Every structure is written in structure tokens, then in C-alpha cells.
């Protein structure tokens, strides 16, 4: 199993700082494109970052519970 983390940080249309962690590169790239298509800037983090504590929302999108609760379109 890879130790690589797939973490994306962006400032949502609401002004909130959102950090999302995905299980794979393909998922992350799909979400990143959707965010950029909404004219929002996002940043890929390669590893855990202490700036997590500055996020208004952190969602571990590897978790079925987080997937069920989070709708990206609400933040774009």
C-alpha cells in the first residue's frame, strides 16, 4: 500500500477554507478540475500539513460517512 496522500485545499465560494483527502490520484484530479472550472484556486498537498488546523472544514473523503455528508457543489 502506498504512503502517498491525496489532499486538496481550496477556498470555497463561501469564503471557507476546505481541505479534502481522497483515496487516490484519479479522484483528486477529478475534484481539482471541478474546483478550477468554478474559477476557484486549489492547492495539492503531498503530505499532512499543520495548516489543517486553519481549515474551516476537513473531510476525509476515503470515509463513506464523509462522502455521504459532503456535496462539493455546495461549496463551489
GROMACS .gro file of N, CA and C in nm:
model
  228
    1UNK      N    1   0.084  -0.119   0.000
    1UNK     CA    2   0.000   0.000   0.000
    1UNK      C    3   0.088   0.125   0.000
    2UNK      N    4   0.053   0.224  -0.079
    2UNK     CA    5   0.130   0.346  -0.092
    2UNK      C    6   0.109   0.437   0.029
    3UNK      N    7   0.215   0.509   0.063
    3UNK     CA    8   0.205   0.608   0.171
    3UNK      C    9   0.165   0.744   0.118
    4UNK      N   10   0.145   0.756  -0.012
    4UNK     CA   11   0.111   0.885  -0.072
    4UNK      C   12  -0.028   0.929  -0.025
    5UNK      N   13  -0.038   1.059   0.001
    5UNK     CA   14  -0.166   1.116   0.043
    5UNK      C   15  -0.219   1.204  -0.069
    6UNK      N   16  -0.349   1.206  -0.085
    6UNK     CA   17  -0.415   1.281  -0.192
    6UNK      C   18  -0.502   1.387  -0.127
    7UNK      N   19  -0.439   1.502  -0.099
    7UNK     CA   20  -0.502   1.608  -0.021
    7UNK      C   21  -0.513   1.733  -0.107
    8UNK      N   22  -0.631   1.794  -0.102
    8UNK     CA   23  -0.659   1.914  -0.181
    8UNK      C   24  -0.712   2.021  -0.087
    9UNK      N   25  -0.662   2.142  -0.102
    9UNK     CA   26  -0.704   2.256  -0.021
    9UNK      C   27  -0.758   2.362  -0.116
   10UNK      N   28  -0.871   2.423  -0.079
   10UNK     CA   29  -0.923   2.532  -0.161
   10UNK      C   30  -1.007   2.626  -0.076
   11UNK      N   31  -1.018   2.750  -0.126
   11UNK     CA   32  -1.104   2.848  -0.062
   11UNK      C   33  -1.236   2.845  -0.137
   12UNK      N   34  -1.340   2.803  -0.067
   12UNK     CA   35  -1.472   2.784  -0.128
   12UNK      C   36  -1.536   2.919  -0.162
   13UNK      N   37  -1.638   2.915  -0.244
   13UNK     CA   38  -1.713   3.034  -0.282
   13UNK      C   39  -1.772   3.103  -0.159
   14UNK      N   40  -1.795   3.027  -0.053
   14UNK     CA   41  -1.849   3.081   0.071
   14UNK      C   42  -1.744   3.154   0.153
   15UNK      N   43  -1.615   3.142   0.113
   15UNK     CA   44  -1.506   3.204   0.186
   15UNK      C   45  -1.440   3.109   0.284
   16UNK      N   46  -1.497   2.991   0.303
   16UNK     CA   47  -1.440   2.892   0.394
   16UNK      C   48  -1.319   2.825   0.330
   17UNK      N   49  -1.222   2.789   0.414
   17UNK     CA   50  -1.106   2.713   0.369
   17UNK      C   51  -1.139   2.565   0.388
   18UNK      N   52  -1.141   2.490   0.280
   18UNK     CA   53  -1.181   2.350   0.281
   18UNK      C   54  -1.061   2.263   0.245
   19UNK      N   55  -1.041   2.155   0.321
   19UNK     CA   56  -0.936   2.057   0.292
   19UNK      C   57  -1.004   1.921   0.276
   20UNK      N   58  -0.977   1.856   0.163
   20UNK     CA   59  -1.034   1.725   0.133
   20UNK      C   60  -0.922   1.625   0.112
   21UNK      N   61  -0.939   1.506   0.166
   21UNK     CA   62  -0.841   1.400   0.144
   21UNK      C   63  -0.910   1.284   0.073
   22UNK      N   64  -0.848   1.240  -0.037
   22UNK     CA   65  -0.906   1.134  -0.120
   22UNK      C   66  -0.820   1.009  -0.116
   23UNK      N   67  -0.877   0.899  -0.162
   23UNK     CA   68  -0.807   0.771  -0.160
   23UNK      C   69  -0.718   0.747  -0.279
   24UNK      N   70  -0.727   0.833  -0.382
   24UNK     CA   71  -0.646   0.810  -0.500
   24UNK      C   72  -0.630   0.933  -0.586
   25UNK      N   73  -0.531   0.927  -0.673
   25UNK     CA   74  -0.496   1.037  -0.763
   25UNK      C   75  -0.611   1.071  -0.858
   26UNK      N   76  -0.678   0.969  -0.912
   26UNK     CA   77  -0.784   0.993  -1.010
   26UNK      C   78  -0.899   1.074  -0.948
   27UNK      N   79  -0.941   1.036  -0.829
   27UNK     CA   80  -1.047   1.109  -0.760
   27UNK      C   81  -1.006   1.254  -0.735
   28UNK      N   82  -0.884   1.273  -0.687
   28UNK     CA   83  -0.835   1.406  -0.658
   28UNK      C   84  -0.834   1.493  -0.783
   29UNK      N   85  -0.785   1.440  -0.894
   29UNK     CA   86  -0.777   1.517  -1.018
   29UNK      C   87  -0.916   1.556  -1.069
   30UNK      N   88  -1.012   1.467  -1.054
   30UNK     CA   89  -1.149   1.496  -1.096
   30UNK      C   90  -1.207   1.613  -1.015
   31UNK      N   91  -1.186   1.610  -0.886
   31UNK     CA   92  -1.237   1.716  -0.799
   31UNK      C   93  -1.161   1.846  -0.824
   32UNK      N   94  -1.029   1.836  -0.843
   32UNK     CA   95  -0.949   1.955  -0.869
   32UNK      C   96  -0.996   2.025  -0.996
   33UNK      N   97  -1.026   1.950  -1.099
   33UNK     CA   98  -1.075   2.009  -1.224
   33UNK      C   99  -1.207   2.080  -1.202
   34UNK      N  100  -1.296   2.018  -1.126
   34UNK     CA  101  -1.426   2.078  -1.098
   34UNK      C  102  -1.411   2.210  -1.021
   35UNK      N  103  -1.319   2.213  -0.926
   35UNK     CA  104  -1.294   2.335  -0.849
   35UNK      C  105  -1.237   2.444  -0.939
   36UNK      N  106  -1.139   2.409  -1.020
   36UNK     CA  107  -1.077   2.506  -1.110
   36UNK      C  108  -1.175   2.554  -1.216
   37UNK      N  109  -1.264   2.467  -1.263
   37UNK     CA  110  -1.366   2.507  -1.360
   37UNK      C  111  -1.464   2.607  -1.300
   38UNK      N  112  -1.476   2.609  -1.167
   38UNK     CA  113  -1.562   2.705  -1.097
   38UNK      C  114  -1.485   2.834  -1.066
   39UNK      N  115  -1.366   2.850  -1.126
   39UNK     CA  116  -1.280   2.968  -1.107
   39UNK      C  117  -1.235   2.986  -0.963
   40UNK      N  118  -1.215   2.875  -0.892
   40UNK     CA  119  -1.159   2.879  -0.758
   40UNK      C  120  -1.018   2.821  -0.764
   41UNK      N  121  -0.933   2.867  -0.678
   41UNK     CA  122  -0.796   2.820  -0.673
   41UNK      C  123  -0.782   2.708  -0.571
   42UNK      N  124  -0.710   2.604  -0.608
   42UNK     CA  125  -0.686   2.496  -0.514
   42UNK      C  126  -0.539   2.460  -0.516
   43UNK      N  127  -0.499   2.391  -0.411
   43UNK     CA  128  -0.359   2.353  -0.394
   43UNK      C  129  -0.352   2.208  -0.350
   44UNK      N  130  -0.263   2.133  -0.412
   44UNK     CA  131  -0.242   1.993  -0.375
   44UNK      C  132  -0.136   1.987  -0.267
   45UNK      N  133  -0.166   1.919  -0.158
   45UNK     CA  134  -0.067   1.896  -0.052
   45UNK      C  135  -0.020   1.753  -0.062
   46UNK      N  136   0.109   1.732  -0.062
   46UNK     CA  137   0.167   1.598  -0.077
   46UNK      C  138   0.166   1.519   0.053
   47UNK      N  139   0.158   1.587   0.165
   47UNK     CA  140   0.162   1.518   0.294
   47UNK      C  141   0.082   1.596   0.396
   48UNK      N  142   0.068   1.537   0.513
   48UNK     CA  143  -0.001   1.606   0.620
   48UNK      C  144   0.062   1.743   0.639
   49UNK      N  145  -0.020   1.840   0.667
   49UNK     CA  146   0.028   1.976   0.681
   49UNK      C  147  -0.032   2.037   0.807
   50UNK      N  148   0.046   2.107   0.886
   50UNK     CA  149  -0.009   2.167   1.007
   50UNK      C  150  -0.116   2.272   0.978
   51UNK      N  151  -0.128   2.316   0.853
   51UNK     CA  152  -0.232   2.413   0.820
   51UNK      C  153  -0.372   2.350   0.826
   52UNK      N  154  -0.379   2.219   0.848
   52UNK     CA  155  -0.511   2.157   0.866
   52UNK      C  156  -0.588   2.228   0.976
   53UNK      N  157  -0.517   2.272   1.080
   53UNK     CA  158  -0.587   2.336   1.191
   53UNK      C  159  -0.640   2.474   1.154
   54UNK      N  160  -0.600   2.525   1.037
   54UNK     CA  161  -0.653   2.653   0.991
   54UNK      C  162  -0.771   2.633   0.897
   55UNK      N  163  -0.802   2.511   0.864
   55UNK     CA  164  -0.914   2.483   0.773
   55UNK      C  165  -1.046   2.500   0.848
   56UNK      N  166  -1.144   2.555   0.779
   56UNK     CA  167  -1.278   2.564   0.836
   56UNK      C  168  -1.347   2.429   0.828
   57UNK      N  169  -1.307   2.349   0.730
   57UNK     CA  170  -1.367   2.217   0.711
   57UNK      C  171  -1.262   2.121   0.658
   58UNK      N  172  -1.246   2.008   0.725
   58UNK     CA  173  -1.161   1.899   0.675
   58UNK      C  174  -1.250   1.777   0.662
   59UNK      N  175  -1.248   1.716   0.542
   59UNK     CA  176  -1.327   1.596   0.519
   59UNK      C  177  -1.236   1.488   0.463
   60UNK      N  178  -1.239   1.372   0.526
   60UNK     CA  179  -1.164   1.256   0.479
   60UNK      C  180  -1.255   1.180   0.383
   61UNK      N  181  -1.240   1.207   0.255
   61UNK     CA  182  -1.328   1.152   0.153
   61UNK      C  183  -1.301   1.004   0.124
   62UNK      N  184  -1.216   0.942   0.206
   62UNK     CA  185  -1.199   0.798   0.200
   62UNK      C  186  -1.306   0.730   0.284
   63UNK      N  187  -1.375   0.809   0.366
   63UNK     CA  188  -1.476   0.759   0.458
   63UNK      C  189  -1.615   0.767   0.394
   64UNK      N  190  -1.691   0.658   0.394
   64UNK     CA  191  -1.827   0.662   0.338
   64UNK      C  192  -1.917   0.764   0.408
   65UNK      N  193  -1.896   0.786   0.538
   65UNK     CA  194  -1.975   0.884   0.611
   65UNK      C  195  -1.949   1.026   0.560
   66UNK      N  196  -1.823   1.058   0.536
   66UNK     CA  197  -1.788   1.190   0.483
   66UNK      C  198  -1.841   1.208   0.341
   67UNK      N  199  -1.830   1.105   0.261
   67UNK     CA  200  -1.881   1.112   0.124
   67UNK      C  201  -2.032   1.141   0.126
   68UNK      N  202  -2.104   1.077   0.215
   68UNK     CA  203  -2.249   1.096   0.224
   68UNK      C  204  -2.285   1.237   0.272
   69UNK      N  205  -2.199   1.298   0.353
   69UNK     CA  206  -2.230   1.428   0.412
   69UNK      C  207  -2.183   1.546   0.329
   70UNK      N  208  -2.088   1.526   0.239
   70UNK     CA  209  -2.025   1.637   0.168
   70UNK      C  210  -2.071   1.642   0.024
   71UNK      N  211  -2.117   1.760  -0.020
   71UNK     CA  212  -2.153   1.783  -0.159
   71UNK      C  213  -2.068   1.899  -0.211
   72UNK      N  214  -1.971   1.866  -0.295
   72UNK     CA  215  -1.878   1.967  -0.346
   72UNK      C  216  -1.951   2.085  -0.410
   73UNK      N  217  -2.059   2.058  -0.481
   73UNK     CA  218  -2.131   2.165  -0.549
   73UNK      C  219  -2.182   2.272  -0.452
   74UNK      N  220  -2.205   2.236  -0.329
   74UNK     CA  221  -2.248   2.334  -0.229
   74UNK      C  222  -2.139   2.435  -0.196
   75UNK      N  223  -2.015   2.402  -0.225
   75UNK     CA  224  -1.901   2.486  -0.190
   75UNK      C  225  -1.844   2.562  -0.309
   76UNK      N  226  -1.895   2.534  -0.428
   76UNK     CA  227  -1.840   2.599  -0.549
   76UNK      C  228  -1.913   2.724  -0.586
   0.00000   0.00000   0.00000
